[in-house]
XYZ file of C-alpha atoms in Angstrom:
540
model
C 222.138 155.845 -11.375
C 222.794 158.340 -14.488
C 223.487 155.429 -17.128
C 219.727 153.532 -15.172
C 218.356 156.203 -17.252
C 221.165 157.726 -20.621
C 222.201 154.901 -22.980
C 225.587 155.517 -25.051
C 226.741 152.941 -27.638
C 230.079 150.488 -26.802
C 232.253 148.851 -28.557
C 234.355 146.004 -26.806
C 237.510 145.807 -28.397
C 237.614 144.849 -31.772
C 236.020 144.586 -35.377
C 236.198 145.912 -38.938
C 235.844 141.601 -40.480
C 233.409 138.978 -39.341
C 235.391 136.977 -37.139
C 235.934 139.116 -34.362
C 238.749 140.043 -31.660
C 239.172 140.590 -28.740
C 240.108 140.726 -25.145
C 237.069 141.652 -23.183
C 235.217 138.816 -23.854
C 231.286 138.174 -24.361
C 229.632 135.109 -24.576
C 228.684 133.449 -27.988
C 231.749 134.902 -29.306
C 235.402 133.432 -29.838
C 237.315 135.400 -28.154
C 241.131 135.882 -30.823
C 242.625 137.512 -29.549
C 243.829 139.858 -32.286
C 245.345 136.256 -33.721
C 243.945 133.500 -36.245
C 245.632 130.726 -34.818
C 244.302 131.617 -31.489
C 240.697 131.815 -32.741
C 240.938 128.400 -34.043
C 242.658 126.759 -30.883
C 240.168 127.854 -28.815
C 235.939 128.218 -27.340
C 233.525 130.222 -27.954
C 232.826 132.446 -24.737
C 229.852 131.050 -22.512
C 229.429 134.064 -20.026
C 229.878 138.020 -20.611
C 232.852 139.680 -18.863
C 232.460 141.320 -15.424
C 233.030 145.052 -16.675
C 231.411 144.925 -19.844
C 227.514 143.395 -18.300
C 227.886 146.230 -15.802
C 228.341 149.106 -19.044
C 225.264 147.146 -20.130
C 223.066 146.394 -16.949
C 224.211 150.375 -16.513
C 222.306 151.163 -20.172
C 225.503 150.942 -22.680
C 224.360 149.545 -25.284
C 227.497 146.954 -27.302
C 227.250 147.787 -30.742
C 230.383 145.239 -31.568
C 233.520 144.301 -31.200
C 236.958 145.911 -32.611
C 240.705 144.974 -33.475
C 243.277 145.026 -31.652
C 247.770 144.470 -31.859
C 248.503 140.956 -32.765
C 248.072 139.074 -29.200
C 248.143 143.100 -27.799
C 251.923 142.954 -28.018
C 252.136 145.497 -29.498
C 251.419 149.494 -28.928
C 251.335 150.800 -33.098
C 248.187 148.601 -33.860
C 248.809 146.883 -36.959
C 247.058 143.699 -37.486
C 248.759 141.344 -41.194
C 245.548 139.183 -39.500
C 243.163 141.534 -39.268
C 244.568 144.430 -41.455
C 245.735 147.942 -39.056
C 242.484 149.694 -37.929
C 242.400 152.931 -40.120
C 243.059 156.020 -37.838
C 240.118 158.752 -38.575
C 242.331 161.667 -37.788
C 245.687 161.174 -39.864
C 244.929 157.956 -42.282
C 248.074 157.501 -43.367
C 249.308 157.184 -40.272
C 249.166 154.249 -37.272
C 246.502 154.009 -34.513
C 248.529 153.157 -31.851
C 248.088 150.386 -29.805
C 246.855 147.111 -28.596
C 243.758 148.856 -28.496
C 243.786 150.022 -31.703
C 240.280 149.673 -32.900
C 238.467 151.189 -30.377
C 240.363 154.301 -30.450
C 239.618 154.818 -34.406
C 235.487 153.724 -33.700
C 235.882 156.501 -31.304
C 237.764 158.853 -33.264
C 234.913 157.776 -36.630
C 231.885 159.109 -34.180
C 230.723 155.112 -34.888
C 230.595 155.141 -31.074
C 230.590 157.792 -27.829
C 232.760 155.373 -26.164
C 234.688 152.169 -26.485
C 237.067 150.344 -23.879
C 240.555 149.319 -24.146
C 242.778 147.326 -22.717
C 245.954 149.420 -21.239
C 249.139 147.242 -19.962
C 252.408 149.086 -21.155
C 249.581 151.979 -22.982
C 247.507 150.631 -24.997
C 244.534 152.867 -24.695
C 246.023 156.069 -24.077
C 248.895 156.045 -27.227
C 245.818 155.115 -29.702
C 244.030 157.234 -27.769
C 247.004 160.693 -28.182
C 246.691 158.911 -31.779
C 243.678 159.638 -33.048
C 243.183 162.276 -30.937
C 240.565 161.398 -27.915
C 240.206 161.447 -24.563
C 241.644 157.852 -23.503
C 241.566 157.180 -19.647
C 243.683 154.454 -17.339
C 242.141 154.021 -14.299
C 244.457 153.247 -11.215
C 244.295 149.386 -10.985
C 241.141 149.451 -9.803
C 238.680 147.855 -12.712
C 237.949 144.088 -12.789
C 239.903 142.282 -14.778
C 237.766 138.787 -14.933
C 236.194 137.848 -18.634
C 239.437 139.503 -20.053
C 242.634 137.864 -21.725
C 245.449 138.462 -19.719
C 249.084 140.086 -21.500
C 250.970 141.101 -17.917
C 248.125 140.572 -15.170
C 250.055 142.915 -12.409
C 250.089 145.616 -15.442
C 246.450 145.359 -17.243
C 244.142 147.474 -16.417
C 240.452 148.112 -18.252
C 240.422 151.905 -19.798
C 238.304 154.193 -21.662
C 238.119 156.204 -25.155
C 235.556 159.605 -25.284
C 235.234 162.491 -27.251
C 232.933 164.116 -24.811
C 234.392 164.460 -21.162
C 231.358 164.116 -19.662
C 230.730 160.531 -20.960
C 234.659 159.460 -20.535
C 233.108 160.561 -16.669
C 230.407 158.602 -16.556
C 232.033 155.905 -17.804
C 234.620 156.102 -14.286
C 232.072 156.637 -12.381
C 230.508 153.492 -13.391
C 233.666 151.190 -13.722
C 234.820 152.321 -10.352
C 232.508 153.285 -8.449
C 232.530 156.177 -7.464
C 229.628 158.535 -5.193
C 229.064 161.612 -7.315
C 229.919 164.696 -4.417
C 230.969 167.453 -5.155
C 234.226 168.185 -6.607
C 237.498 169.876 -5.883
C 239.839 171.603 -7.782
C 242.875 170.922 -7.862
C 245.649 173.189 -6.350
C 249.170 172.891 -7.897
C 250.741 171.566 -11.770
C 253.542 170.057 -12.196
C 254.729 170.339 -15.539
C 257.483 168.689 -16.155
C 259.805 169.921 -18.583
C 262.873 167.201 -19.127
C 259.752 165.123 -20.030
C 258.841 166.744 -22.857
C 261.989 167.665 -23.889
C 261.846 163.867 -25.366
C 258.169 165.024 -27.713
C 258.866 166.365 -30.388
C 256.669 168.455 -31.154
C 257.540 172.459 -30.176
C 256.943 172.277 -25.978
C 255.764 175.065 -26.551
C 253.379 173.649 -28.516
C 251.810 171.490 -26.013
C 252.384 173.542 -22.468
C 251.029 176.723 -23.703
C 247.208 175.426 -23.395
C 247.207 174.381 -20.645
C 249.193 176.595 -18.400
C 246.812 179.688 -19.971
C 243.453 177.380 -18.643
C 245.227 177.294 -15.245
C 245.606 180.653 -15.162
C 241.713 181.881 -17.111
C 240.178 178.805 -14.508
C 242.416 178.842 -11.152
C 244.520 181.664 -10.714
C 247.822 179.852 -10.519
C 250.495 179.845 -12.394
C 251.690 175.920 -12.805
C 255.050 174.926 -10.829
C 258.410 172.994 -13.836
C 259.645 170.212 -12.095
C 262.403 167.599 -13.443
C 260.825 164.710 -13.123
C 264.103 163.084 -13.944
C 266.126 163.990 -10.810
C 262.903 163.789 -8.735
C 262.769 160.082 -9.463
C 266.268 159.462 -9.284
C 266.117 160.528 -5.768
C 263.431 158.921 -4.692
C 263.328 155.439 -6.487
C 266.160 154.359 -5.641
C 265.805 150.981 -6.876
C 265.586 152.215 -10.455
C 269.631 151.514 -10.760
C 268.801 147.925 -10.603
C 267.274 148.561 -14.750
C 269.114 150.735 -15.942
C 271.269 148.143 -18.470
C 268.485 146.656 -18.771
C 267.802 147.637 -22.112
C 269.567 149.511 -25.262
C 269.550 152.989 -24.803
C 271.595 152.931 -21.377
C 273.724 156.011 -21.360
C 270.427 157.958 -22.653
C 270.066 161.493 -20.930
C 267.474 160.832 -18.572
C 268.983 157.636 -17.213
C 266.419 156.651 -14.178
C 263.191 157.641 -16.808
C 264.897 155.232 -18.650
C 264.950 152.718 -15.815
C 261.487 152.859 -14.835
C 260.597 152.019 -19.271
C 262.980 149.324 -18.441
C 261.441 147.559 -15.432
C 258.206 147.634 -16.952
C 258.901 146.637 -20.292
C 260.756 142.645 -18.416
C 257.660 142.628 -16.062
C 255.797 143.744 -18.936
C 257.522 140.503 -21.518
C 258.026 138.021 -18.263
C 254.031 137.901 -17.538
C 253.748 137.459 -21.017
C 255.253 134.930 -20.490
C 254.251 132.912 -18.363
C 250.247 133.703 -19.783
C 251.080 132.459 -23.569
C 254.465 130.937 -23.703
C 253.148 127.306 -23.646
C 250.297 127.797 -26.686
C 252.568 129.478 -28.307
C 255.376 126.674 -27.917
C 252.464 123.876 -28.071
C 250.949 125.561 -31.790
C 253.471 127.508 -33.529
C 251.777 129.804 -34.623
C 252.291 132.375 -37.859
C 252.758 135.210 -35.176
C 254.425 138.402 -36.083
C 258.217 138.849 -36.028
C 258.657 141.532 -33.772
C 256.817 139.805 -31.360
C 259.306 136.229 -31.726
C 262.264 138.423 -30.935
C 261.523 140.589 -28.121
C 260.828 137.810 -26.800
C 263.499 135.116 -27.969
C 265.849 137.992 -25.772
C 267.252 136.757 -22.924
C 267.580 138.247 -19.208
C 265.673 137.177 -15.951
C 263.247 139.192 -14.533
C 263.859 140.174 -10.847
C 260.150 140.067 -9.226
C 261.698 141.466 -5.777
C 263.564 144.367 -7.060
C 260.871 145.663 -9.895
C 258.302 145.040 -6.575
C 259.938 147.376 -5.187
C 260.500 149.770 -7.859
C 256.980 149.656 -8.256
C 256.242 150.874 -4.339
C 258.907 153.955 -4.517
C 257.590 154.798 -8.042
C 254.163 154.558 -6.593
C 255.041 156.267 -2.868
C 257.066 159.007 -5.245
C 254.208 160.414 -7.772
C 252.470 159.750 -4.218
C 254.638 162.181 -2.397
C 254.785 164.627 -5.065
C 250.512 164.737 -6.569
C 249.231 164.329 -2.926
C 245.722 164.640 -3.537
C 245.025 167.016 -5.669
C 248.224 168.052 -7.915
C 248.747 167.332 -10.988
C 251.792 165.860 -13.421
C 251.553 166.940 -16.732
C 253.674 165.274 -19.472
C 253.391 164.832 -23.218
C 250.864 161.129 -23.680
C 253.043 160.027 -26.948
C 256.531 161.402 -28.648
C 254.407 163.099 -31.027
C 253.192 163.353 -34.055
C 252.105 158.668 -34.813
C 254.094 157.649 -37.673
C 253.015 156.730 -40.937
C 251.872 153.313 -41.534
C 255.914 150.789 -42.781
C 257.966 153.881 -41.062
C 260.881 152.951 -39.122
C 259.725 153.881 -36.691
C 257.833 151.009 -35.802
C 260.699 149.263 -35.861
C 263.414 151.458 -33.588
C 264.031 150.008 -30.759
C 265.250 154.016 -29.470
C 262.073 155.341 -30.504
C 259.479 152.606 -28.961
C 261.952 152.987 -25.786
C 261.370 156.744 -25.167
C 257.554 156.190 -26.185
C 257.315 153.745 -23.727
C 259.507 155.322 -21.456
C 256.444 158.557 -20.482
C 254.397 155.229 -20.414
C 255.583 154.079 -18.185
C 254.932 155.853 -14.800
C 251.220 155.545 -15.404
C 251.600 151.932 -15.157
C 254.692 151.016 -13.058
C 252.850 153.156 -9.703
C 249.187 152.164 -10.731
C 248.473 156.185 -11.093
C 245.713 157.577 -12.714
C 246.508 159.375 -16.264
C 244.214 160.392 -19.261
C 245.134 162.318 -22.513
C 244.067 165.128 -23.457
C 243.934 166.073 -27.663
C 245.051 169.463 -27.572
C 244.332 169.999 -31.806
C 246.983 169.085 -34.828
C 250.624 169.611 -35.637
C 251.530 169.044 -39.468
C 247.767 167.903 -39.383
C 248.168 165.450 -36.515
C 246.146 164.576 -33.426
C 248.937 166.150 -30.817
C 247.874 165.392 -26.524
C 249.165 165.643 -23.273
C 248.228 163.296 -20.063
C 247.471 164.420 -17.033
C 247.819 162.695 -14.038
C 246.738 162.068 -10.680
C 247.993 160.346 -7.565
C 246.864 156.080 -7.981
C 243.458 156.410 -6.783
C 242.859 160.064 -7.614
C 240.261 158.646 -9.914
C 237.335 160.220 -9.324
C 239.572 163.755 -8.145
C 241.298 163.339 -12.256
C 238.201 162.763 -13.920
C 235.932 165.771 -12.519
C 240.179 167.847 -13.309
C 238.772 166.840 -16.871
C 235.147 167.654 -17.314
C 236.249 171.124 -15.088
C 239.645 171.940 -17.795
C 238.391 170.332 -20.995
C 236.325 172.932 -22.635
C 238.719 175.602 -21.646
C 241.106 173.768 -22.393
C 239.826 173.697 -26.230
C 238.989 176.380 -26.110
C 242.926 177.999 -25.533
C 243.341 175.453 -28.778
C 241.400 176.959 -31.029
C 243.279 180.261 -29.417
C 245.992 179.637 -29.500
C 245.390 178.265 -33.742
C 244.057 181.335 -35.185
C 246.758 183.057 -33.103
C 249.196 185.472 -35.106
C 252.333 184.425 -33.938
C 254.955 184.324 -35.977
C 256.381 181.337 -36.538
C 260.040 182.889 -35.998
C 258.401 184.856 -32.687
C 257.407 180.820 -31.922
C 261.162 180.064 -32.012
C 262.626 183.014 -30.004
C 260.489 181.782 -26.874
C 261.305 178.094 -27.132
C 264.545 179.052 -27.478
C 264.318 181.325 -24.607
C 262.319 179.260 -22.161
C 266.019 177.140 -23.088
C 268.457 179.652 -22.319
C 266.610 180.284 -18.999
C 266.379 177.265 -17.732
C 270.472 176.662 -18.416
C 270.293 180.188 -16.405
C 268.424 178.326 -13.847
C 271.508 175.462 -13.901
C 273.973 177.127 -13.441
C 272.634 179.534 -10.294
C 272.031 176.841 -8.722
C 275.390 175.430 -9.174
C 276.896 179.348 -8.201
C 277.739 180.422 -11.637
C 277.046 183.512 -11.196
C 278.073 185.518 -14.520
C 276.498 182.562 -16.462
C 273.619 182.416 -15.202
C 273.295 186.210 -16.083
C 274.757 185.378 -19.328
C 272.067 182.595 -19.957
C 269.097 185.227 -18.902
C 270.472 188.510 -20.375
C 269.456 185.855 -23.732
C 266.582 184.784 -22.941
C 265.309 188.507 -22.629
C 266.769 189.247 -26.154
C 264.940 186.874 -27.068
C 261.742 187.561 -25.684
C 261.931 190.231 -23.931
C 257.965 190.193 -22.021
C 259.004 187.444 -19.408
C 258.684 188.293 -16.316
C 260.532 185.644 -14.695
C 263.823 186.072 -16.954
C 264.412 189.041 -15.648
C 263.316 188.692 -11.370
C 265.982 185.646 -12.078
C 268.712 187.435 -13.635
C 268.084 190.483 -10.745
C 268.418 187.179 -7.956
C 272.090 186.415 -10.124
C 273.033 190.065 -9.732
C 272.898 190.166 -6.149
C 274.591 187.966 -6.040
C 277.903 189.417 -7.866
C 276.353 192.223 -5.761
C 275.489 194.376 -8.565
C 272.188 195.846 -6.856
C 271.720 198.820 -8.632
C 271.040 196.293 -11.434
C 268.582 193.744 -9.187
C 267.344 196.938 -8.578
C 266.579 197.691 -12.185
C 265.256 194.257 -13.259
C 263.312 194.050 -10.263
C 261.761 196.390 -11.745
C 261.040 196.037 -15.085
C 259.806 192.169 -13.478
C 256.875 194.600 -12.036
C 255.669 196.771 -14.508
C 255.606 193.558 -16.352
C 253.073 191.262 -13.516
C 252.880 193.391 -10.934
C 251.805 189.573 -8.822
C 255.737 188.766 -8.986
C 256.146 188.608 -5.379
C 260.238 187.497 -5.476
C 260.863 190.835 -7.681
C 259.134 192.383 -4.792
C 262.011 190.128 -2.127
C 264.867 190.091 -4.568
C 264.542 194.158 -5.354
C 263.473 195.244 -1.298
C 266.597 193.314 -0.372
C 269.047 195.413 -3.420
C 267.136 199.025 -1.978
C 267.978 197.752 1.745
C 271.543 197.090 0.199
C 271.884 200.153 -1.631
C 270.342 202.215 1.704
C 267.069 203.049 0.256
C 265.497 201.306 3.908
C 262.370 203.300 3.007
C 261.743 201.560 -0.429
C 262.774 198.477 0.482
C 260.286 198.295 3.807
C 257.377 199.115 1.057
C 258.513 196.219 -1.451
C 258.563 193.281 2.138
C 254.942 194.900 2.624
C 253.975 194.529 -1.126
C 254.886 191.314 -1.390
C 253.573 190.699 2.036
C 250.126 192.179 0.884
C 251.057 189.369 -2.340
C 251.663 186.278 0.589
C 250.943 187.235 3.802
C 252.022 184.303 5.057
C 255.943 185.343 3.674
C 258.754 184.230 6.044
C 261.479 186.322 4.054
C 259.244 189.541 4.500
C 257.998 189.251 7.289
C 261.469 189.043 8.688
C 262.900 191.345 6.716
C 260.656 194.254 7.686
C 261.215 193.616 12.059
C 264.916 193.231 10.681
C 264.794 196.748 8.725
C 262.351 199.062 12.203
C 264.774 197.277 14.523
C 267.280 199.061 12.610
C 265.738 202.039 11.413
C 262.349 202.319 13.511
């Protein structure tokens, strides 16, 4: 095993004060759960968590414990008992929770990696806020020797700055074999999830798109995750009104979030309300308010939602697909900011983390530079059980992603141009929606707007050509396809559409050439093959 000869520092889960607060048990220490009252009413641990023991036996050195949110209940990282750990990447901002101290320890360079617990985002969110790699595995790491919060959602995750360290910890904890890695075949960018983000979409997605093109020579696929979930997870309708903001633009994402929050609250109550009612600790008012809310959990319905979510994402991603989403809404909120108590803000943040929490998919948060001097990140999600594949993918891509971050940061693209590119993408998406509704002229108008804003994108011309074909404006369709091909000689759809336009205009020889060119680029393209056979029969 690699860890038998290579040593890495290890932070467990709560440090910075004389009284150590933690969820993972370490023999000889009180596991105080981020609460002074909990520490006073519980004994020193006599056994160490198997996960900690496994890492130490594998060569890691346990150097301390770190601060978590009180009773691990929040996602912001604040703790009135032990103070809030200072976010090294943005000292005036929250570090994220619940595993705030672990993320801070890694971000501050105190350790090589650190453990945390992720139920509804407890590792991923602080990783994003502190600008470090953060991994939530499939439900595959033993939770023995851990104070539970929501057992069906809890899983042990970890932080690192170095992707090779992240990967080695994963191989040790998950007992993964070291075999040849396979490259991802498909990247799906969830456009609607990026609409939730407060960061300009291009600022987050461009580094991924460029990295995929450079490493794998292929384009990303854009998906509307909201529509996909609505069609694949029918049981979500049972959770559409479980919380506020039921009129959200993203009812399926919100319903998945509602189901997760309901399950989290119910299981927390099952685990700890007897102690809360008995000891009557001075628990943070926001925790008390949340726990006092009415509402019974339909456990069978929730399990249906979880099973359907796992199946849906498994069908989308298969064994070699990656879903790309924002990890959080944007920059970490400022200390004591209004967002921290905003139901809307928390719901939207948890919508993003609910995808992996409810489906059991593995997820990694990847830092992609800064915005307004704060860390920002994206997340890669792989199917349930695809942990080794996801860890290998990050190992392969991380350096290129950071290279693209630097290129983007140093680029001379003006803010106006960046805004135009964002607006052009939005106009294109509106054009796509109009096209699907068979509103051809409306689609043409939106694509024209996109071209005016950014005339260097082949897809805009190719898409407008498709709309012109529907309007039987074949000459304009041919001209648009030629413009698209001039910008991108490998855009297959433009050759197919120009071939169709030329066939309708009577330029049969040129049409065959276009269809043949499409076949050279995609030898199995059925549309091109059928068109060539048809034309050869008509004009031998």
